[in-house]
Structures are given as C-alpha cells and as structure tokens.
mmCIF file of C-alpha atoms and ligand atoms in Angstrom:
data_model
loop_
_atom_site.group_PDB
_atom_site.id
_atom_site.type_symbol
_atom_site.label_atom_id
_atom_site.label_comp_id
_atom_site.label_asym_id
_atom_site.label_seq_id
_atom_site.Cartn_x
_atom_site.Cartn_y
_atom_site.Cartn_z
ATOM 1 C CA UNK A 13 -0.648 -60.153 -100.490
ATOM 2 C CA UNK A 14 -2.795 -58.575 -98.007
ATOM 3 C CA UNK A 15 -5.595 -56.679 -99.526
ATOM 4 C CA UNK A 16 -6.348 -52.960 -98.237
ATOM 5 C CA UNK A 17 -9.132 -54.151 -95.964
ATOM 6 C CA UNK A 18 -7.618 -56.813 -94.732
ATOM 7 C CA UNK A 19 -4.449 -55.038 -93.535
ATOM 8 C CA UNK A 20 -6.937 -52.670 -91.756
ATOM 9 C CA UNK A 21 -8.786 -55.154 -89.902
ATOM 10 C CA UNK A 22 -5.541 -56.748 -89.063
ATOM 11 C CA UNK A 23 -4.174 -53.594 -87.400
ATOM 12 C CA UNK A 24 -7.603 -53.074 -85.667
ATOM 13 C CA UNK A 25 -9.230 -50.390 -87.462
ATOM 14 C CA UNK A 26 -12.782 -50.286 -89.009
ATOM 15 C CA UNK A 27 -12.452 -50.135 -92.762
ATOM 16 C CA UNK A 28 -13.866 -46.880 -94.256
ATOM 17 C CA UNK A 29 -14.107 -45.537 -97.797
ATOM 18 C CA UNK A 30 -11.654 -42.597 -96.615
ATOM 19 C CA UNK A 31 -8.819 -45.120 -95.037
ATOM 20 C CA UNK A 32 -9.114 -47.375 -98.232
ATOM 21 C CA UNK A 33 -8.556 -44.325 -100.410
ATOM 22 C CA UNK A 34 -5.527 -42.985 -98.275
ATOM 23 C CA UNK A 35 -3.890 -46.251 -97.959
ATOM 24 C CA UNK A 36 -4.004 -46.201 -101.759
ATOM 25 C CA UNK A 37 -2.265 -42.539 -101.915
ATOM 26 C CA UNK A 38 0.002 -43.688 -99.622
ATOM 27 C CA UNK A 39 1.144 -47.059 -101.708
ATOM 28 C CA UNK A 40 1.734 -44.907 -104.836
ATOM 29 C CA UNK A 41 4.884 -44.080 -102.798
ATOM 30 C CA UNK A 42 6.847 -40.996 -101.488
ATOM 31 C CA UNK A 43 6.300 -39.147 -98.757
ATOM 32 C CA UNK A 44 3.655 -37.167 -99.428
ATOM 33 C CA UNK A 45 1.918 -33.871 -97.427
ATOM 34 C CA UNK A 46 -1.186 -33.740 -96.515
ATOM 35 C CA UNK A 47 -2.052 -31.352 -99.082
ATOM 36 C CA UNK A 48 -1.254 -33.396 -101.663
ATOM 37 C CA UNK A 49 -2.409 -36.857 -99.724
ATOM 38 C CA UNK A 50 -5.966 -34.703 -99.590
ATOM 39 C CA UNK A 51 -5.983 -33.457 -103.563
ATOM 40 C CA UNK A 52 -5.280 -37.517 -104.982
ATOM 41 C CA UNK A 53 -8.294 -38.684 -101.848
ATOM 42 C CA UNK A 54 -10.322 -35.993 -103.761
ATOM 43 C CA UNK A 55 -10.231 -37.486 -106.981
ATOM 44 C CA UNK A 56 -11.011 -41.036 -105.424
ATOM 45 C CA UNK A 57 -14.114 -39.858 -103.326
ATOM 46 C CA UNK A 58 -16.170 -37.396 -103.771
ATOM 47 C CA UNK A 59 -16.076 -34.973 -100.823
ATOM 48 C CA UNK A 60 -13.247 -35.297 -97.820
ATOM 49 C CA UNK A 61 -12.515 -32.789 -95.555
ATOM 50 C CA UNK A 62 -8.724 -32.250 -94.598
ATOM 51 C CA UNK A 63 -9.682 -32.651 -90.880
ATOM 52 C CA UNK A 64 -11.345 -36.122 -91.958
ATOM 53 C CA UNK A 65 -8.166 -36.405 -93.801
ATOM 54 C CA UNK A 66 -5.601 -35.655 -90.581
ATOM 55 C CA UNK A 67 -8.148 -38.085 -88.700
ATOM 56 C CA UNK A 68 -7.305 -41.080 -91.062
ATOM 57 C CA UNK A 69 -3.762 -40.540 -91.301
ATOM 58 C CA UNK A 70 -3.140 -40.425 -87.587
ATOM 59 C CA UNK A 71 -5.387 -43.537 -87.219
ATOM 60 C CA UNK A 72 -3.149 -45.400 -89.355
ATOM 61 C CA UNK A 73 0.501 -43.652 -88.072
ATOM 62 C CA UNK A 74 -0.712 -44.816 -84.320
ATOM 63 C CA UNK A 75 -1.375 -48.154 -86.296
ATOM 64 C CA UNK A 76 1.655 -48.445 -88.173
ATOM 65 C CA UNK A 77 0.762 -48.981 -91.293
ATOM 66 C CA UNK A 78 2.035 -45.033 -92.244
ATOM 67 C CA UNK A 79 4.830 -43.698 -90.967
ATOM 68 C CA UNK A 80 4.605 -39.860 -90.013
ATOM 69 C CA UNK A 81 7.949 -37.757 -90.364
ATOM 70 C CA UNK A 82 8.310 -33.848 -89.891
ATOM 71 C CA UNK A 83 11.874 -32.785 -91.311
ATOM 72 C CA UNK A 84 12.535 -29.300 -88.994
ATOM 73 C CA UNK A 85 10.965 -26.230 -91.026
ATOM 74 C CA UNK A 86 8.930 -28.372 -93.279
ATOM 75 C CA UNK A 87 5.301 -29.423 -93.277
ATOM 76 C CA UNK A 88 4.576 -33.040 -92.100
ATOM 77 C CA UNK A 89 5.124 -36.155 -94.778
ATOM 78 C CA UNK A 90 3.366 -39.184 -94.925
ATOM 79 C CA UNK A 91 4.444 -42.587 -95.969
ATOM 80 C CA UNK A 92 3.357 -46.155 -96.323
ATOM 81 C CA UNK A 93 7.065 -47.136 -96.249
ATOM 82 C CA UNK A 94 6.891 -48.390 -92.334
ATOM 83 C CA UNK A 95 8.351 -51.097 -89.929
ATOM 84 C CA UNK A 96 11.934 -51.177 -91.362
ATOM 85 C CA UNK A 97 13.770 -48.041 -89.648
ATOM 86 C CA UNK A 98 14.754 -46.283 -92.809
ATOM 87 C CA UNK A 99 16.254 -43.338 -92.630
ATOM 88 C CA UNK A 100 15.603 -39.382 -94.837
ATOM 89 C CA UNK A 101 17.654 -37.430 -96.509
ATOM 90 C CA UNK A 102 16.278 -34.124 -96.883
ATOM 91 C CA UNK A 103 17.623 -31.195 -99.736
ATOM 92 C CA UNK A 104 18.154 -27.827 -97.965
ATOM 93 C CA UNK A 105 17.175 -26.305 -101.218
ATOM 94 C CA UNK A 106 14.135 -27.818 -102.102
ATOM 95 C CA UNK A 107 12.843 -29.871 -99.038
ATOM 96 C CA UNK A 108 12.545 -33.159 -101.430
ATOM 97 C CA UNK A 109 13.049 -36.379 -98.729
ATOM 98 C CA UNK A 110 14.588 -39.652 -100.007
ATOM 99 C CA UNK A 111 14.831 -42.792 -98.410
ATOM 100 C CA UNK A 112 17.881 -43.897 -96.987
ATOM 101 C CA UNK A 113 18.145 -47.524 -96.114
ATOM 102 C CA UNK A 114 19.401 -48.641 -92.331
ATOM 103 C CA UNK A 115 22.525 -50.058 -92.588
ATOM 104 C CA UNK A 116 22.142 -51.993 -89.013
ATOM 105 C CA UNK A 117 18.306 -52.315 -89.505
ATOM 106 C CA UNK A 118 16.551 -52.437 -86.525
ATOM 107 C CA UNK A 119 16.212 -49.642 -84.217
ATOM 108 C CA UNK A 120 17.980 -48.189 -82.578
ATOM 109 C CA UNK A 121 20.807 -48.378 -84.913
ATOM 110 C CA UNK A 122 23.048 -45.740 -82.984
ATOM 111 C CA UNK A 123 23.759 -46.564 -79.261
ATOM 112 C CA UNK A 124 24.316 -43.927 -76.697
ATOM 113 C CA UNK A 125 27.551 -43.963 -74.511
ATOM 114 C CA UNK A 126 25.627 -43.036 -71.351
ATOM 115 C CA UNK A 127 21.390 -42.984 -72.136
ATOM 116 C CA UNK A 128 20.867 -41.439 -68.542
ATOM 117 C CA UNK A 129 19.054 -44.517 -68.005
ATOM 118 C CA UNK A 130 16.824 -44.651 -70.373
ATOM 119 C CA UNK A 131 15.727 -47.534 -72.068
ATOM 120 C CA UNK A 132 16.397 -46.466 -75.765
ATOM 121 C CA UNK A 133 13.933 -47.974 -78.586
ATOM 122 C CA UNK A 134 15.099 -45.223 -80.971
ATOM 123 C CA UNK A 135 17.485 -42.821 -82.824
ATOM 124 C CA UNK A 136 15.633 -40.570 -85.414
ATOM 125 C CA UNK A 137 18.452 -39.919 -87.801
ATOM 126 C CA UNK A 138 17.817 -36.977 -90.510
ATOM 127 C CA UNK A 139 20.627 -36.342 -92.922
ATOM 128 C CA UNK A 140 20.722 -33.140 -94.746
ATOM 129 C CA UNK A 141 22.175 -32.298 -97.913
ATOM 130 C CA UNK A 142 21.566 -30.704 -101.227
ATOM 131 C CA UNK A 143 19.588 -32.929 -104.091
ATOM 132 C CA UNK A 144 20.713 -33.405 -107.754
ATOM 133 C CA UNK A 145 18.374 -31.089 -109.403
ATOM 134 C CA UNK A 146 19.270 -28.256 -106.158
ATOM 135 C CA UNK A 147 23.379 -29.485 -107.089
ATOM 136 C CA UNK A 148 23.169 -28.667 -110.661
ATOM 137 C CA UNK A 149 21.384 -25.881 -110.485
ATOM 138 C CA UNK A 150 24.056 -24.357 -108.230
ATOM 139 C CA UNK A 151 26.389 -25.015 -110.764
ATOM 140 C CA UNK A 152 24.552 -23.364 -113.662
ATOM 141 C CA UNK A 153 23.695 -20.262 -111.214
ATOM 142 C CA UNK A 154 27.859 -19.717 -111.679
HETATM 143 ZN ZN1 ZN B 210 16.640 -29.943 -103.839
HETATM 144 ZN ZN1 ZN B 211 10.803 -42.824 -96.135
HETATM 145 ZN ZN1 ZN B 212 20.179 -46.581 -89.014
#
C-alpha cells in the first residue's frame, strides 16, 4: 500500500498538509461536495480556505488520483474512486450518486456508429432514477 505522500509524489505533486488532509476526506468514500470535503479538512487542520480547498482538489482531478463529476443541476462531487470507468446513478429526488460498476471496463465502453472522426477516449454515462429512501417515500406519500 502506497502511503498518502507517496501516491502524491508519484503523481508529481508536492505534498502539503492541505492535499494529505483531502486525500484522507476523499478515501472515507462517496462522492462528496466541496462543502462538505471543506467542513471534514476543517476539523483536520486548523484554518483552510475553500479557494485553497478548490485549488487542491483540481490539483489532484488533473492528477488522477480524484475523479471530478457534475451530475446536470447539481453541485460538483468529488471522489477518490478513479482509473476504473465506473459509472453514477443519480436519484431525481434527492441528488444522492451511487456507483455503478462498468460492465465492459475500460473506456469507452459505448462505441459510436459514425464518431465524425473523432478519436473517442470516452462515453460519460449518467443514469437517472429514483433511490430507495426517494421510492418508499413515494409510496407512503399515497
Ligand atoms: Zn433519493
Ligand atoms: Zn463514483
Ligand atoms: Zn460502461
């Protein structure tokens, strides 16, 4: 197992009190918002301000070792899940994201009849859907 600062100086980036402790956040698991990334920094170092915060995490998204997603009409997430082209599913009720695992794998796992030439790398696949707790609660709104 890699430790925290040596995954950073693997991937090229200085290692700094603020990168450790967002790293850390980011291996509780989820996928988090930067709200929330900021409040659990907060109680591992003293004072970080969310710019510092949005400096860090796009540092280690360009990186790779977070992956960045931005479901339409929510705030952007945060995750340390990376590298294996998972997919989301996101509630329409609450916004909650889950992981959904790549059947193929590697990206792209869809392949476009006619790509207009491009060279395709990747298809960002969203599903959207209602969650338990958003399902039941339907039910009991009856
Ligand atoms: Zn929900
Ligand atoms: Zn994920
Ligand atoms: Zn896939």
């Amino acid at each position: 197992m890699q430790t925290a600062d040596e995954l950073l100086r693997a991937h090229g980036l200085r290692v700094t009190r603020p990168r450790l402790a967002v790293l850390d956040v980011l291996a509780g698991g989820g996928h988090l918002e930067v709200d929330e990334i900021a409040r659990q920094v907060r109680l591992r170092l003293d004072s970080v301000s969310t710019q510092a915060i949005y400096d860090v995490l796009g540092a280690l998204s360009r990186a790779g070792l977070a992956r960045r997603l931005e479901p339409a009409g929510s705030p952007a997430r945060f995750e340390a899940r990376v590298a294996d082209n998972h997919h989301h599913v996101v509630c329409r009720g609450c916004g909650e994201v889950a992981d959904i695992d790549c059947v193929v794998g590697q990206a792209p796992c869809l392949d476009p009849t006619n790509a207009s030439g491009y060279e395709v790398d990747e298809a960002e696949v969203t599903f959207w859907g209602l969650c338990p707790g958003c399902q039941s609660r339907r039910v009991n709104d009856h």
